Tab-separated table of C-alpha atoms in Angstrom:
chain	number	residue	atom	x	y	z
A	234	UNK	CA	9.440	-5.863	13.796
A	235	UNK	CA	8.459	-2.963	11.500
A	236	UNK	CA	7.255	-4.370	8.155
A	237	UNK	CA	8.213	-2.754	4.862
A	238	UNK	CA	5.411	-2.933	2.276
A	239	UNK	CA	6.027	-2.125	-1.363
A	240	UNK	CA	3.353	-0.358	-3.382
A	241	UNK	CA	3.255	-0.415	-7.164
A	242	UNK	CA	3.452	3.055	-8.729
A	243	UNK	CA	0.734	4.711	-10.713
A	244	UNK	CA	2.071	6.011	-14.043
A	245	UNK	CA	1.223	9.318	-15.637
A	246	UNK	CA	2.710	9.212	-19.076
A	247	UNK	CA	1.687	12.770	-20.212
A	248	UNK	CA	1.493	15.109	-17.234
A	249	UNK	CA	-0.702	18.254	-17.578
A	250	UNK	CA	1.289	21.400	-18.626
A	251	UNK	CA	0.510	23.145	-15.371
A	252	UNK	CA	2.802	20.734	-13.443
A	253	UNK	CA	5.915	22.073	-15.112
A	254	UNK	CA	7.225	18.667	-16.127
A	255	UNK	CA	6.490	18.443	-19.895
A	256	UNK	CA	7.368	15.182	-21.658
A	257	UNK	CA	8.274	13.508	-18.322
A	258	UNK	CA	6.526	10.419	-17.119
A	259	UNK	CA	5.423	10.695	-13.551
A	260	UNK	CA	5.176	7.905	-11.049
A	261	UNK	CA	3.056	8.506	-7.957
A	262	UNK	CA	1.386	6.993	-4.920
A	263	UNK	CA	-2.133	7.904	-3.891
A	264	UNK	CA	-1.843	9.225	-0.349
A	265	UNK	CA	-4.833	7.206	1.098
A	266	UNK	CA	-3.116	3.953	0.177
A	267	UNK	CA	0.068	5.018	2.088
A	268	UNK	CA	-2.075	6.170	5.009
A	269	UNK	CA	-3.928	2.884	5.139
A	270	UNK	CA	-0.701	0.929	5.484
A	271	UNK	CA	1.119	3.341	7.798
A	272	UNK	CA	-1.861	3.594	10.099
A	273	UNK	CA	-1.084	-0.035	11.030
A	274	UNK	CA	2.556	0.641	11.951
A	275	UNK	CA	4.037	-0.603	8.689
A	276	UNK	CA	6.186	1.455	6.364
A	277	UNK	CA	4.806	2.175	2.871
A	278	UNK	CA	7.418	2.307	0.057
A	279	UNK	CA	6.579	2.934	-3.497
A	280	UNK	CA	8.439	0.718	-5.896
A	281	UNK	CA	9.644	2.831	-8.841
A	282	UNK	CA	9.185	1.808	-12.430
A	283	UNK	CA	12.089	1.657	-14.942
A	284	UNK	CA	11.094	1.307	-18.583
A	285	UNK	CA	12.293	-1.916	-19.971
A	286	UNK	CA	13.238	-0.087	-23.176
A	287	UNK	CA	15.449	2.413	-21.335
A	288	UNK	CA	19.225	1.945	-21.423
A	289	UNK	CA	19.032	2.435	-17.634
A	290	UNK	CA	17.114	-0.920	-17.363
A	291	UNK	CA	20.321	-2.951	-18.063
A	292	UNK	CA	21.982	-1.766	-14.881
A	293	UNK	CA	19.096	-1.957	-12.357
A	294	UNK	CA	19.098	-4.306	-9.390
A	295	UNK	CA	17.602	-7.785	-10.072
A	296	UNK	CA	13.980	-8.227	-9.079
A	297	UNK	CA	14.955	-10.754	-6.452
A	298	UNK	CA	16.959	-8.168	-4.518
A	299	UNK	CA	14.148	-5.753	-4.573
A	300	UNK	CA	11.716	-8.451	-3.317
A	301	UNK	CA	14.184	-9.340	-0.595
A	302	UNK	CA	14.063	-5.865	0.808
A	303	UNK	CA	10.273	-5.811	1.246
A	304	UNK	CA	7.837	-7.848	3.225
A	305	UNK	CA	4.770	-7.619	0.996
A	306	UNK	CA	3.312	-5.997	-2.075
A	307	UNK	CA	0.125	-3.886	-2.555
A	308	UNK	CA	-1.056	-3.304	-6.178
A	309	UNK	CA	-2.778	0.212	-6.477
A	310	UNK	CA	-5.803	0.893	-8.381
A	311	UNK	CA	-5.839	3.069	-11.489
A	312	UNK	CA	-6.176	2.926	-15.318
A	313	UNK	CA	-7.744	-0.182	-17.079
A	314	UNK	CA	-5.625	-3.191	-17.905
A	315	UNK	CA	-4.870	-3.394	-21.680
A	316	UNK	CA	-7.021	-6.148	-23.189
A	317	UNK	CA	-4.033	-7.447	-25.153
A	318	UNK	CA	-2.439	-8.255	-21.821
A	319	UNK	CA	-4.972	-11.030	-21.302
A	320	UNK	CA	-5.347	-12.004	-24.948
A	321	UNK	CA	-8.544	-10.118	-25.758
A	322	UNK	CA	-9.350	-7.752	-28.494
A	323	UNK	CA	-9.930	-4.054	-27.581
A	324	UNK	CA	-13.702	-3.227	-27.881
A	325	UNK	CA	-13.369	0.600	-27.448
A	326	UNK	CA	-10.323	2.907	-27.539
A	327	UNK	CA	-11.397	4.451	-24.271
A	328	UNK	CA	-10.644	1.094	-22.605
A	329	UNK	CA	-7.100	0.648	-24.067
A	330	UNK	CA	-5.574	0.844	-20.581
A	331	UNK	CA	-1.775	0.962	-20.079
A	332	UNK	CA	0.275	-1.952	-21.283
A	333	UNK	CA	3.427	-0.432	-19.974
A	334	UNK	CA	2.060	-0.453	-16.465
A	335	UNK	CA	0.751	-3.908	-16.948
A	336	UNK	CA	4.243	-5.318	-17.806
A	337	UNK	CA	5.802	-3.470	-14.858
A	338	UNK	CA	3.218	-4.720	-12.261
A	339	UNK	CA	3.126	-8.305	-13.645
A	340	UNK	CA	6.887	-8.458	-13.182
A	341	UNK	CA	6.552	-7.238	-9.630
A	342	UNK	CA	3.702	-9.643	-8.918
A	343	UNK	CA	5.737	-12.524	-10.300
A	344	UNK	CA	8.661	-11.737	-8.051
A	345	UNK	CA	6.660	-11.569	-4.929
A	346	UNK	CA	4.681	-14.731	-5.546
A	347	UNK	CA	7.784	-16.614	-6.402
A	348	UNK	CA	9.243	-15.505	-3.097
A	349	UNK	CA	6.130	-16.487	-1.208
A	350	UNK	CA	5.569	-13.012	0.082
A	351	UNK	CA	1.999	-11.743	0.477
A	352	UNK	CA	0.269	-9.651	-2.185
A	353	UNK	CA	-2.908	-7.497	-1.865
A	354	UNK	CA	-4.515	-6.157	-5.046
A	355	UNK	CA	-6.935	-3.245	-4.988
A	356	UNK	CA	-9.376	-2.614	-7.760
A	357	UNK	CA	-7.141	-2.717	-10.849
A	358	UNK	CA	-4.739	-4.781	-8.655
A	359	UNK	CA	-7.408	-7.453	-8.201
A	360	UNK	CA	-7.978	-7.518	-11.873
A	361	UNK	CA	-4.281	-7.872	-12.444
A	362	UNK	CA	-4.050	-10.806	-10.166
A	363	UNK	CA	-6.754	-12.541	-12.165
A	364	UNK	CA	-4.916	-11.864	-15.376
A	365	UNK	CA	-1.595	-13.070	-13.923
A	366	UNK	CA	-3.213	-16.482	-13.231
A	367	UNK	CA	-4.630	-16.701	-16.810
A	368	UNK	CA	-8.025	-15.179	-16.220
A	369	UNK	CA	-9.845	-12.558	-18.352
A	370	UNK	CA	-11.824	-9.329	-17.683
A	371	UNK	CA	-15.125	-7.878	-18.684
A	372	UNK	CA	-13.953	-4.692	-20.489
A	373	UNK	CA	-17.155	-2.721	-19.733
A	374	UNK	CA	-19.874	-3.841	-17.238
A	375	UNK	CA	-22.653	-1.707	-18.496
A	376	UNK	CA	-22.350	-2.827	-22.172
A	377	UNK	CA	-21.381	-6.446	-21.587
A	378	UNK	CA	-23.399	-7.191	-18.463
A	379	UNK	CA	-26.748	-5.317	-19.024
A	380	UNK	CA	-29.048	-5.269	-16.028
A	381	UNK	CA	-26.238	-4.848	-13.400
A	382	UNK	CA	-26.226	-2.120	-10.833
A	383	UNK	CA	-24.096	0.961	-11.339
A	384	UNK	CA	-20.506	0.240	-10.354
A	385	UNK	CA	-18.904	3.467	-11.538
A	386	UNK	CA	-20.074	7.124	-11.419
A	387	UNK	CA	-17.485	9.766	-12.560
A	388	UNK	CA	-19.387	12.512	-10.827
A	389	UNK	CA	-19.487	10.832	-7.461
A	390	UNK	CA	-16.254	8.875	-7.703
A	391	UNK	CA	-15.557	7.366	-4.307
A	392	UNK	CA	-19.073	8.261	-3.015
A	393	UNK	CA	-20.756	5.484	-5.027
A	394	UNK	CA	-21.275	2.403	-2.745
A	395	UNK	CA	-23.026	-0.897	-2.855
A	396	UNK	CA	-23.303	-4.059	-0.719
A	397	UNK	CA	-21.233	-7.223	-1.173
A	398	UNK	CA	-21.725	-10.827	0.009
A	399	UNK	CA	-18.768	-12.761	1.332
A	400	UNK	CA	-18.715	-16.437	0.143
A	401	UNK	CA	-19.146	-19.163	2.721
A	402	UNK	CA	-15.855	-20.299	4.037
A	403	UNK	CA	-13.967	-17.433	2.462
A	404	UNK	CA	-11.165	-15.697	4.287
A	405	UNK	CA	-13.187	-12.458	4.210
A	406	UNK	CA	-16.193	-14.165	5.856
A	407	UNK	CA	-13.825	-15.467	8.618
A	408	UNK	CA	-12.589	-11.918	9.180
A	409	UNK	CA	-15.933	-10.130	8.968
A	410	UNK	CA	-18.828	-12.648	9.137
A	411	UNK	CA	-22.091	-12.182	7.256
A	412	UNK	CA	-24.353	-11.117	10.116
A	413	UNK	CA	-24.757	-7.605	8.643
A	414	UNK	CA	-24.640	-6.217	5.040
A	415	UNK	CA	-21.097	-5.200	4.041
A	416	UNK	CA	-21.086	-1.957	2.090
A	417	UNK	CA	-18.027	-0.869	-0.001
A	418	UNK	CA	-16.907	1.777	-2.477
A	419	UNK	CA	-17.383	1.118	-6.170
A	420	UNK	CA	-15.211	2.831	-8.734
A	421	UNK	CA	-14.911	0.287	-11.594
A	422	UNK	CA	-16.427	-0.324	-15.042
A	423	UNK	CA	-14.398	-3.543	-15.590
A	424	UNK	CA	-14.319	-6.766	-13.499
A	425	UNK	CA	-13.277	-10.386	-13.401
A	426	UNK	CA	-14.822	-12.472	-16.249
A	427	UNK	CA	-13.141	-15.866	-16.539
A	428	UNK	CA	-11.512	-16.657	-13.225
A	429	UNK	CA	-7.804	-17.452	-13.346
A	430	UNK	CA	-6.300	-20.842	-12.498
A	431	UNK	CA	-6.145	-21.549	-8.789
A	432	UNK	CA	-8.409	-18.581	-7.863
A	433	UNK	CA	-11.578	-18.713	-5.870
A	434	UNK	CA	-14.321	-16.041	-5.480
A	435	UNK	CA	-14.243	-14.447	-2.036
A	436	UNK	CA	-17.013	-11.918	-2.508
A	437	UNK	CA	-19.665	-10.868	-5.050
A	438	UNK	CA	-21.895	-7.788	-5.460
A	439	UNK	CA	-25.121	-8.576	-3.574
A	440	UNK	CA	-27.485	-7.227	-6.190
A	441	UNK	CA	-25.949	-8.575	-9.481
A	442	UNK	CA	-23.331	-11.138	-8.723
A	443	UNK	CA	-20.381	-9.279	-10.138
A	444	UNK	CA	-17.096	-10.671	-8.686
A	445	UNK	CA	-15.788	-8.221	-5.978
A	446	UNK	CA	-12.955	-10.220	-4.416
A	447	UNK	CA	-10.728	-13.179	-5.400
A	448	UNK	CA	-8.087	-15.278	-3.526
A	449	UNK	CA	-5.409	-17.704	-4.686
A	450	UNK	CA	-5.696	-21.207	-3.100
A	451	UNK	CA	-2.030	-21.999	-3.423
A	452	UNK	CA	0.751	-21.468	-0.944
A	453	UNK	CA	1.138	-17.964	0.385
A	454	UNK	CA	-1.224	-15.012	0.588
A	455	UNK	CA	-2.719	-13.510	-2.621
A	456	UNK	CA	-5.920	-11.553	-2.262
A	457	UNK	CA	-7.592	-9.103	-4.657
A	458	UNK	CA	-10.606	-6.846	-3.767
A	459	UNK	CA	-12.527	-4.816	-6.390
A	460	UNK	CA	-13.351	-1.976	-3.981
A	461	UNK	CA	-11.084	0.619	-2.352
A	462	UNK	CA	-10.528	-0.216	1.320
A	463	UNK	CA	-8.125	2.654	1.630
A	464	UNK	CA	-10.962	5.058	0.992
A	465	UNK	CA	-12.938	3.685	4.028
A	466	UNK	CA	-10.591	5.348	6.583
A	467	UNK	CA	-12.395	8.580	7.110
A	468	UNK	CA	-15.728	8.483	5.472
A	469	UNK	CA	-17.995	11.570	5.470
A	470	UNK	CA	-21.603	11.513	6.773
A	471	UNK	CA	-22.977	10.059	3.518
A	472	UNK	CA	-20.351	7.247	3.593
A	473	UNK	CA	-21.186	5.918	7.141
A	474	UNK	CA	-21.529	2.093	7.375
A	475	UNK	CA	-18.684	1.225	5.078
A	476	UNK	CA	-16.785	-1.948	5.715
A	477	UNK	CA	-14.018	-1.444	8.253
A	478	UNK	CA	-10.757	-1.752	6.298
A	479	UNK	CA	-8.645	-2.309	9.418
A	480	UNK	CA	-9.092	-6.181	9.729
A	481	UNK	CA	-8.184	-6.575	6.027
A	482	UNK	CA	-4.907	-4.697	6.426
A	483	UNK	CA	-4.067	-6.476	9.654
A	484	UNK	CA	-4.762	-9.893	8.010
A	485	UNK	CA	-2.379	-8.970	5.201
A	486	UNK	CA	0.363	-7.596	7.565
A	487	UNK	CA	-0.138	-10.767	9.750
A	488	UNK	CA	0.755	-12.849	6.688
A	489	UNK	CA	3.788	-10.648	5.986
A	490	UNK	CA	4.957	-10.974	9.609
A	491	UNK	CA	4.478	-14.815	9.541
A	492	UNK	CA	6.486	-14.957	6.291
A	493	UNK	CA	9.304	-12.790	7.767
A	494	UNK	CA	9.328	-14.850	10.987
A	495	UNK	CA	9.450	-18.091	9.176
A	496	UNK	CA	12.312	-16.898	6.914
A	497	UNK	CA	14.407	-15.682	9.840
A	498	UNK	CA	13.775	-18.383	12.464
A	499	UNK	CA	11.646	-21.129	11.050
A	500	UNK	CA	8.687	-20.151	13.276
A	501	UNK	CA	5.224	-21.661	12.624
A	502	UNK	CA	2.926	-19.920	10.088
A	503	UNK	CA	0.162	-17.735	11.424
A	504	UNK	CA	-2.690	-18.534	9.146
A	505	UNK	CA	-4.957	-15.775	7.677
A	506	UNK	CA	-7.900	-15.081	9.854
A	507	UNK	CA	-6.027	-15.676	13.173
A	508	UNK	CA	-5.967	-12.562	15.385
A	509	UNK	CA	-2.540	-10.988	16.156
A	510	UNK	CA	-3.273	-11.697	19.856
A	511	UNK	CA	-3.101	-15.461	19.038
A	512	UNK	CA	0.515	-15.310	17.856
A	513	UNK	CA	2.879	-17.248	20.104
């Protein structure tokens, strides 16, 4: 069975003039994310956004039909989440985020969770999962959490890394263990603050305790990681030793396959952390 994985779109509301599309909102998929999914024999499909204020919105297919066509959802990284989305007050105009994208992705997230289909959130996606379950965010780590290590460097972008610790008993520990340090990319100045309802911490930054991964404890598969596993595919010399992103994607796809099998034939659930070879 070839799995179909939906990916939320990144939104570019004001494209640069050189692109030749003035006054046109662009929706795009970062290629590394598609490569990460498709390298594991799944199909990556971006889920386009329709502005809820557009006249076209009234005639779009219901969310349930869209969710029915897909086996899982990946929430991409990108711009900050608007503080008003989680009931906070904006501290700096630079952190205003994108409320339009928030509404679009929260609607997607709601649909997949209601259908019991797996969700994987990356960076912003992990933060959105926390917000969906009623949690809040630190708007800016350097100013609100003084003394922490550097988690974002605009000059190095995906070349900034640090170590994370997987919590005892977590799904990530079952996948990877804790016998060696786990090094990941770090491209964020915001992070989880108050944990959402039903969420548990899966991983923290080894040096400062910043939350780096969360998981929902209810039915289904909902995991969010603060780093970018899709950037770990082909690291350069200075990026050697990064966490292998393969087991994480396989675990997500395993959950999607189990959900699809269960829906079609009533087969037993394959729990996260069980190797594909163990499937009956």
